[in-house]
Amino acid sequence: MTDTVHTFTDDALGTLDAVALAADLRAGRRGHREVLEAAINRVRQANSRLDAVQAECFDRARRAAPGTGDFAGVPAVIKDNTDVAGLPTCHGSAAFVPRPARRSSGPAAQFLAQGFALLGKSTLPEFGLTASTEYVDRPPTRNPWNTEHSAGASSGGSAALVAAGAVPIAHANDGGGSIRIPAAVNGLVGLKPTRCRLLDQPGVRQLPVHLVAEGVLTRTVRDTAHYLAAAERFRPNPDLPPIGLVEGPGDRRLRIGIVRHDILGRAVHPETEAVLDSAARTLAAAGHDLSETRLAVDPGFAEDFKTYWALFAVVMTASFTTTHPTSFRPWKLDPFTRGLARKVLRDPRAVPPAIRRLRTGTALYDAHFTDVDALLSPVLSHPAPRLGEHAPDQPFERLFDKLIDYVGFTPFNNVGGGPAIAVPHTLMSGNLPGSVQLCAPRGHERVLLELAYQMEQASPFPTIAPQP
């Protein structure tokens, strides 16, 4: 029997998305205090079953004055790899002694400027380096649609809380799929913006290849669209075309390429392909021109990305050892992080040529949109695995191979810098939500949001709980 967890009930949150809840709060139809207490109760209830909260700050939220901004008073959480003044940041790792951050990072400031009522920090796997929020020293974060399965990663805690109805929106970030992967397996909307669209974590833009983008996880397209518009107003990037507020489907007939095979040219799981086919039919019925295509990527791309991925473990370990000399204990790192570091240290000469080739990824990505306006693909190569399949305490090479088999589509956008969105679509076996990925040229988030609105209207997203 499938064990599903949700907190939707007839309280002050109801089944509202963030936009509707913010509108009710502004109009006085709902009170800030009752919304806050309802959300605190929901987070507690969800976390008791899902283990999705790294640190809570309920009393701090109660003491705080109501915020200002487009989402004033809307309860939310921030992923625990992002500094928030006064709260600890542990990056999903037992290697950190929890100590409050002195100041908020740029992404946290951009997020909190929208007026959210912050309830805490959400879980992630150690340093966000793997695709399932699982640990060696504590319970995993569970998927609310089916608690025997992974909630994805690295924004797994944020996704689980939003999908379960505890909060309508949550902060997330994405360095290889970490917004889109948990969005896909939890039936959510997850947009990875164009590189540098939003503020980045400290030091990210100084890395040899800039992979990470900030964003949110939501249950509706409009919540993602409204958040992106508000965040853009907070700090627009003058080097990118502005998005503005996207409020519904576009009216242009687009050329969309269907990508069925992953970066290595491999076919996907039959259920995953069935979801892709259904989404393609939905877009074709809306009048778009669809054609089959493939990712024109050299097979060596995967090896280069693996090398750079492994380098992250070395860089972060070294950085935290320097910046947190009294509160970071590298001997407590989990086996997967240590395995990644060993991979680099065994062959450090592989790093410079891998970086050099990955830096050509932007031009390679751009070339895919010569004849199409967008790409449609799976998010992942197969449905969410059962918990334990991607646990970090198994032999490193075995887990690394599993992750490459699973995450076959998302990293290309991180290397290329282009936007991509995970859109829920239909249900698969085991009560697991289906999802597809839409990609567009750099700077063209509007195209993705318009297509996502179109899919949402034509084929309403699966719901975890009966809607009134």
Coordinates of C-alpha atoms in Angstrom, one line a residue, residues 17-450:
D17 CA -1.0 28.8 -3.7
A18 CA 1.4 31.6 -2.7
V19 CA -0.1 34.2 -5.0
A20 CA -3.7 33.6 -3.8
L21 CA -2.5 33.5 -0.1
A22 CA -0.6 36.8 -0.5
A23 CA -3.7 38.4 -2.1
D24 CA -5.9 37.3 0.8
L25 CA -3.4 38.6 3.4
R26 CA -3.2 42.0 1.6
A27 CA -7.0 42.2 1.5
G28 CA -7.4 41.2 5.1
R29 CA -9.5 38.1 4.2
R30 CA -7.0 36.1 6.2
G31 CA -4.9 37.2 9.2
H32 CA -1.1 37.0 9.4
R33 CA -1.2 35.3 12.8
E34 CA -3.6 32.5 11.8
V35 CA -1.7 31.8 8.5
L36 CA 1.6 31.6 10.4
E37 CA 0.2 29.3 13.1
A38 CA -1.5 27.1 10.5
A39 CA 1.8 26.8 8.6
I40 CA 3.8 26.0 11.7
N41 CA 1.4 23.2 12.5
R42 CA 1.7 21.9 9.0
V43 CA 5.5 22.0 8.9
R44 CA 5.6 20.1 12.2
Q45 CA 3.1 17.5 11.0
A46 CA 4.9 17.0 7.7
N47 CA 8.3 16.9 9.2
S48 CA 7.3 14.2 11.6
R49 CA 6.8 11.9 8.6
L50 CA 9.1 13.3 6.0
D51 CA 12.3 14.6 7.9
A52 CA 12.5 17.7 5.6
V53 CA 13.4 20.4 8.1
Q54 CA 17.1 21.0 9.0
A55 CA 16.4 23.9 11.5
E56 CA 13.2 25.6 12.5
C57 CA 12.7 29.2 13.6
F58 CA 9.0 29.3 14.6
D59 CA 9.4 31.6 17.6
R60 CA 11.5 34.0 15.5
A61 CA 8.7 34.0 12.9
R62 CA 6.2 34.8 15.6
R63 CA 8.2 37.7 16.9
A64 CA 8.9 39.2 13.5
A65 CA 6.8 42.1 12.1
P66 CA 4.8 41.3 9.0
G67 CA 7.0 41.6 5.9
T68 CA 6.5 43.8 2.9
G69 CA 6.7 42.7 -0.7
D70 CA 4.7 40.7 -3.2
F71 CA 4.5 37.7 -0.9
A72 CA 4.1 39.4 2.5
G73 CA 3.2 37.0 5.2
V74 CA 3.4 33.8 3.0
P75 CA 5.1 31.1 4.9
A76 CA 8.3 29.6 3.3
V77 CA 11.6 27.9 4.0
I78 CA 15.1 28.4 2.7
K79 CA 17.5 25.6 1.7
D80 CA 20.2 25.0 4.2
N81 CA 23.1 25.8 2.0
T82 CA 22.2 29.5 2.1
D83 CA 23.1 31.8 4.9
V84 CA 20.4 33.6 6.8
A85 CA 21.5 35.9 9.5
G86 CA 20.9 34.3 12.9
L87 CA 20.3 30.8 11.6
P88 CA 22.9 28.0 11.3
T89 CA 24.0 26.8 7.8
C90 CA 25.1 23.2 7.8
H91 CA 25.0 22.3 4.1
G92 CA 23.4 19.0 4.8
S93 CA 26.6 17.8 6.5
A94 CA 27.4 16.4 9.9
A95 CA 30.8 18.0 9.5
F96 CA 29.4 21.3 10.7
V97 CA 28.8 22.4 14.3
P98 CA 25.6 24.4 13.9
R99 CA 26.3 28.1 14.5
P100 CA 24.3 31.1 13.5
A101 CA 25.3 32.9 10.4
R102 CA 26.4 36.5 10.9
R103 CA 24.7 37.9 7.7
S104 CA 22.4 36.8 5.0
S105 CA 23.7 35.9 1.6
G106 CA 22.6 37.6 -1.6
P107 CA 20.1 34.8 -2.6
A108 CA 18.6 34.8 0.9
A109 CA 18.2 38.6 0.8
Q110 CA 16.6 38.5 -2.6
F111 CA 14.2 35.8 -1.4
L112 CA 13.3 37.3 1.9
A113 CA 12.8 40.8 0.4
Q114 CA 9.5 39.5 -1.0
G115 CA 8.1 39.4 2.5
F116 CA 8.0 35.7 3.2
A117 CA 7.4 34.5 6.8
L118 CA 10.5 32.3 7.2
L119 CA 9.8 29.1 9.2
G120 CA 13.2 27.5 8.9
K121 CA 15.9 25.8 6.8
S122 CA 15.1 22.7 4.6
T123 CA 17.2 19.6 4.2
L124 CA 19.7 18.7 1.5
P125 CA 22.3 15.9 1.0
E126 CA 25.8 16.8 2.0
F127 CA 27.0 19.9 0.0
G128 CA 24.2 19.1 -2.5
L129 CA 26.4 16.7 -4.3
T130 CA 24.0 13.9 -4.9
A131 CA 20.5 13.4 -6.3
S132 CA 18.7 12.0 -3.2
T133 CA 18.4 13.7 0.2
E134 CA 19.8 10.7 2.2
Y135 CA 22.4 10.4 4.9
V136 CA 24.6 8.0 6.8
D137 CA 23.8 9.4 10.3
R138 CA 20.0 10.2 10.2
P139 CA 16.8 9.4 8.5
P140 CA 16.3 10.4 4.8
T141 CA 14.0 13.0 3.6
R142 CA 11.0 11.1 2.2
N143 CA 8.8 11.7 -0.9
P144 CA 5.3 12.8 0.3
W145 CA 3.7 11.1 -2.7
N146 CA 5.2 7.7 -1.7
T147 CA 7.3 7.7 1.4
E148 CA 9.3 4.7 0.3
H149 CA 10.8 6.7 -2.5
S150 CA 13.4 9.5 -2.8
A151 CA 12.4 13.2 -2.6
G152 CA 15.2 14.0 -5.0
A153 CA 18.0 16.5 -4.4
S154 CA 19.6 18.6 -3.6
S155 CA 16.6 20.8 -2.8
G156 CA 14.8 17.7 -1.5
G157 CA 13.6 19.1 1.8
S158 CA 12.1 22.2 0.2
A159 CA 10.3 20.1 -2.4
A160 CA 8.9 17.7 0.2
L161 CA 7.4 20.5 2.3
V162 CA 5.9 22.3 -0.7
A163 CA 4.4 19.1 -2.2
A164 CA 3.0 18.0 1.2
G165 CA 1.3 21.4 1.6
A166 CA 3.3 22.6 4.6
V167 CA 4.3 25.8 2.7
P168 CA 3.2 26.9 -0.8
I169 CA 6.7 28.0 -1.9
A170 CA 10.3 27.3 -0.9
H171 CA 13.8 28.5 -1.9
A172 CA 15.9 26.1 -3.9
N173 CA 19.1 26.2 -6.1
D174 CA 20.4 24.1 -8.9
G175 CA 24.0 23.2 -9.9
G176 CA 23.2 20.1 -11.9
G177 CA 19.5 19.7 -11.6
S178 CA 18.9 20.4 -7.9
I179 CA 15.7 22.5 -8.6
R180 CA 14.4 20.4 -11.4
I181 CA 15.1 16.9 -10.0
P182 CA 13.1 17.4 -6.7
A183 CA 10.4 19.3 -8.7
A184 CA 10.0 16.3 -11.0
V185 CA 9.8 13.6 -8.3
N186 CA 7.5 15.7 -6.1
G187 CA 5.1 16.9 -8.8
L188 CA 6.1 20.6 -8.6
V189 CA 7.1 23.4 -10.9
G190 CA 10.8 24.1 -10.8
L191 CA 12.5 26.7 -12.9
K192 CA 16.3 27.0 -13.2
P193 CA 16.8 30.5 -14.5
T194 CA 19.5 31.7 -17.0
R195 CA 23.0 31.9 -15.5
C196 CA 23.3 35.1 -13.4
R197 CA 19.6 36.0 -13.7
L198 CA 19.3 36.0 -9.9
L199 CA 21.9 36.8 -7.2
D200 CA 24.3 33.9 -6.6
Q201 CA 25.9 32.4 -3.5
P202 CA 29.2 34.0 -2.5
G203 CA 32.1 32.9 -4.7
V204 CA 30.0 31.0 -7.3
R205 CA 30.8 33.5 -10.1
Q206 CA 34.5 33.1 -9.5
L207 CA 34.5 29.4 -10.1
P208 CA 36.1 28.1 -13.3
V209 CA 32.7 27.0 -14.7
H210 CA 29.6 28.8 -13.2
L211 CA 26.9 26.1 -12.8
V212 CA 24.6 27.1 -9.9
A213 CA 21.4 29.1 -10.3
E214 CA 18.9 30.2 -7.6
G215 CA 15.1 29.8 -7.7
V216 CA 12.0 28.4 -6.0
L217 CA 9.8 25.3 -5.9
T218 CA 6.1 25.8 -6.2
R219 CA 2.8 23.9 -6.9
T220 CA 1.6 26.3 -9.6
V221 CA 3.2 28.0 -12.6
R222 CA 2.0 31.5 -11.5
D223 CA 3.8 31.2 -8.2
T224 CA 7.1 30.6 -10.0
A225 CA 6.3 33.4 -12.5
H226 CA 5.3 35.9 -9.8
Y227 CA 8.4 35.1 -7.7
L228 CA 10.7 35.5 -10.7
A229 CA 9.2 38.8 -11.6
A230 CA 9.5 40.1 -8.0
A231 CA 13.1 38.8 -7.6
E232 CA 14.0 40.5 -11.0
R233 CA 12.6 43.8 -9.7
F234 CA 14.7 43.4 -6.5
R235 CA 18.0 43.2 -8.6
P236 CA 17.6 43.1 -12.4
N237 CA 20.5 41.8 -14.5
P238 CA 21.1 44.5 -17.2
D239 CA 23.0 42.0 -19.3
L240 CA 19.9 39.8 -19.8
P241 CA 16.6 40.6 -21.5
P242 CA 14.0 41.4 -18.8
I243 CA 11.3 38.8 -18.2
G244 CA 8.6 40.8 -16.4
L245 CA 5.5 39.2 -15.1
V246 CA 4.3 36.3 -17.2
E247 CA 0.6 35.8 -16.5
G248 CA -0.6 33.1 -18.9
P249 CA 0.1 31.1 -22.0
G250 CA 1.6 32.8 -25.1
D251 CA -0.1 32.9 -28.4
R252 CA 2.9 32.1 -30.6
R253 CA 3.2 28.8 -32.4
L254 CA 6.6 27.5 -31.4
R255 CA 9.0 25.0 -32.9
I256 CA 9.8 22.4 -30.2
G257 CA 12.4 19.7 -30.5
I258 CA 11.6 16.4 -28.6
V259 CA 14.7 14.9 -27.0
R260 CA 14.2 11.2 -26.1
H261 CA 17.8 10.2 -25.4
D262 CA 20.0 11.4 -22.6
I263 CA 23.4 13.0 -22.9
L264 CA 25.0 9.7 -23.6
G265 CA 22.4 8.8 -26.2
R266 CA 20.6 6.2 -24.0
A267 CA 16.9 5.5 -24.0
V268 CA 14.9 6.2 -20.9
H269 CA 12.5 4.1 -18.7
P270 CA 9.2 3.2 -20.5
E271 CA 7.1 5.1 -18.0
T272 CA 9.3 8.2 -18.4
E273 CA 8.9 8.0 -22.1
A274 CA 5.2 7.6 -21.8
V275 CA 5.0 10.8 -19.8
L276 CA 7.1 12.5 -22.5
D277 CA 4.8 11.3 -25.3
S278 CA 1.8 12.6 -23.4
A279 CA 3.3 16.0 -22.9
A280 CA 4.3 16.1 -26.6
R281 CA 0.7 15.4 -27.6
T282 CA -0.5 18.2 -25.2
L283 CA 1.8 20.7 -26.8
A284 CA 1.0 19.6 -30.4
A285 CA -2.7 19.9 -29.6
A286 CA -2.0 23.5 -28.5
G287 CA -0.7 24.2 -32.0
H288 CA 3.0 23.9 -31.6
D289 CA 5.2 22.3 -34.3
L290 CA 7.1 19.4 -32.7
S291 CA 9.9 17.4 -34.3
E292 CA 12.4 14.8 -33.1
T293 CA 15.9 15.8 -32.2
R294 CA 18.9 14.8 -30.2
L295 CA 21.4 16.5 -27.9
A296 CA 24.5 17.1 -30.0
V297 CA 26.9 16.5 -27.2
D298 CA 30.2 14.7 -27.3
P299 CA 30.2 11.6 -25.1
G300 CA 33.2 13.1 -23.2
F301 CA 30.8 15.7 -21.8
A302 CA 29.7 13.3 -19.1
E303 CA 33.2 12.5 -18.1
D304 CA 34.1 16.2 -17.9
F305 CA 31.1 17.0 -15.9
K306 CA 31.9 14.1 -13.5
T307 CA 35.4 15.4 -13.0
Y308 CA 34.1 19.0 -12.3
W309 CA 31.4 17.6 -10.0
A310 CA 34.1 15.7 -8.1
L311 CA 36.2 18.9 -7.9
F312 CA 33.3 20.6 -6.0
A313 CA 33.9 18.2 -3.1
V314 CA 37.5 19.2 -2.9
V315 CA 36.8 23.0 -3.3
M316 CA 34.0 23.1 -0.7
T317 CA 36.0 21.0 1.8
A318 CA 39.0 23.2 1.5
S319 CA 36.9 26.4 1.6
F320 CA 34.9 25.4 4.7
T321 CA 38.1 24.3 6.5
T322 CA 39.5 27.8 5.9
T323 CA 36.4 29.8 6.6
H324 CA 35.0 27.8 9.5
P325 CA 38.2 26.5 11.2
T326 CA 36.5 25.9 14.6
S327 CA 33.1 24.6 13.4
F328 CA 33.9 22.4 10.4
R329 CA 35.1 18.9 11.0
P330 CA 36.2 17.3 7.7
W331 CA 36.6 13.9 9.3
K332 CA 32.8 13.7 9.6
L333 CA 32.2 14.0 5.8
D334 CA 30.1 11.2 4.4
P335 CA 31.5 8.4 2.1
F336 CA 30.2 9.9 -1.1
T337 CA 31.8 13.3 -0.6
R338 CA 35.1 11.6 0.3
G339 CA 34.8 9.4 -2.8
L340 CA 34.4 12.4 -5.0
A341 CA 37.5 14.0 -3.5
R342 CA 39.5 10.9 -4.0
K343 CA 38.5 10.8 -7.7
V344 CA 40.1 14.2 -8.2
L345 CA 43.1 13.5 -6.1
R346 CA 43.8 10.3 -8.0
D347 CA 44.0 12.1 -11.3
P348 CA 44.4 15.9 -10.8
R349 CA 45.7 16.3 -14.4
A350 CA 42.2 15.5 -15.7
V351 CA 40.8 18.7 -14.2
P352 CA 42.3 21.5 -16.4
P353 CA 41.3 19.9 -19.8
A354 CA 37.8 19.1 -18.4
I355 CA 37.3 22.7 -17.3
R356 CA 38.6 24.0 -20.7
R357 CA 36.1 21.8 -22.6
L358 CA 33.2 22.6 -20.2
R359 CA 33.7 26.3 -20.9
T360 CA 32.7 25.7 -24.5
G361 CA 29.3 24.5 -23.2
T362 CA 27.6 27.9 -23.6
A363 CA 28.2 28.0 -27.3
L364 CA 27.3 24.3 -27.7
Y365 CA 24.0 24.9 -25.8
D366 CA 23.2 28.0 -27.9
A367 CA 23.6 26.0 -31.1
H368 CA 20.8 23.7 -30.1
F369 CA 18.3 26.5 -30.7
T370 CA 19.2 27.3 -34.3
D371 CA 16.2 25.5 -35.7
V372 CA 13.9 25.3 -32.6
D373 CA 12.5 27.7 -30.0
A374 CA 12.5 25.2 -27.2
L375 CA 13.4 21.6 -26.3
L376 CA 11.1 19.1 -24.6
S377 CA 12.7 16.2 -22.7
P378 CA 12.4 14.1 -19.6
V379 CA 13.8 15.6 -16.4
L380 CA 15.2 12.2 -15.3
S381 CA 16.0 9.0 -17.0
H382 CA 13.7 6.9 -14.8
P383 CA 11.2 7.3 -12.0
A384 CA 12.2 8.3 -8.4
P385 CA 14.2 5.4 -6.9
R386 CA 13.3 3.7 -3.6
L387 CA 15.1 5.1 -0.6
G388 CA 18.4 3.3 -0.2
E389 CA 19.1 3.0 -3.9
H390 CA 21.1 6.3 -3.8
A391 CA 22.2 6.1 -0.2
P392 CA 25.7 7.7 0.4
D393 CA 27.1 4.8 2.3
Q394 CA 27.4 2.3 -0.6
P395 CA 30.6 1.8 -2.6
F396 CA 31.4 5.1 -4.3
E397 CA 31.7 3.9 -7.9
R398 CA 28.4 2.0 -7.7
L399 CA 26.6 5.1 -6.5
F400 CA 28.3 7.3 -9.0
D401 CA 27.3 5.1 -11.9
K402 CA 23.7 5.0 -10.6
L403 CA 23.6 8.8 -10.5
I404 CA 24.9 9.1 -14.0
D405 CA 22.2 6.7 -15.2
Y406 CA 19.5 8.8 -13.3
V407 CA 20.5 12.4 -14.1
G408 CA 20.9 12.2 -17.8
F409 CA 19.3 15.5 -18.9
T410 CA 19.6 18.3 -16.4
P411 CA 23.4 19.1 -16.2
F412 CA 23.5 20.3 -19.8
N413 CA 21.6 23.4 -18.9
N414 CA 23.9 24.2 -16.0
V415 CA 27.0 24.0 -18.2
G416 CA 25.3 25.9 -21.0
G417 CA 23.8 28.5 -18.7
G418 CA 20.3 28.3 -20.3
P419 CA 17.0 28.2 -18.5
A420 CA 15.0 25.0 -18.0
I421 CA 11.7 24.2 -16.2
A422 CA 10.3 21.0 -14.8
V423 CA 6.6 20.8 -15.3
P424 CA 4.4 18.2 -13.7
H425 CA 2.5 15.9 -16.1
T426 CA 0.3 12.8 -15.3
L427 CA 1.0 10.1 -12.8
M428 CA 3.2 7.0 -13.0
S429 CA 2.9 3.7 -11.1
G430 CA 3.4 3.8 -7.4
N431 CA 1.6 7.1 -7.2
L432 CA 4.7 8.9 -8.4
P433 CA 4.1 12.1 -10.3
G434 CA 5.4 12.4 -13.9
S435 CA 7.3 15.4 -15.2
V436 CA 8.9 16.8 -18.3
Q437 CA 11.6 19.4 -18.9
L438 CA 11.4 22.4 -21.2
C439 CA 14.5 24.3 -22.2
A440 CA 14.9 27.6 -24.0
P441 CA 17.7 29.8 -25.2
R442 CA 19.6 31.9 -22.6
G443 CA 17.5 34.8 -21.4
H444 CA 14.2 33.3 -22.6
E445 CA 12.5 32.3 -19.3
R446 CA 9.3 33.9 -20.6
V447 CA 9.0 31.2 -23.3
L448 CA 9.2 28.5 -20.7
L449 CA 6.7 30.0 -18.4
E450 CA 4.2 30.5 -21.3

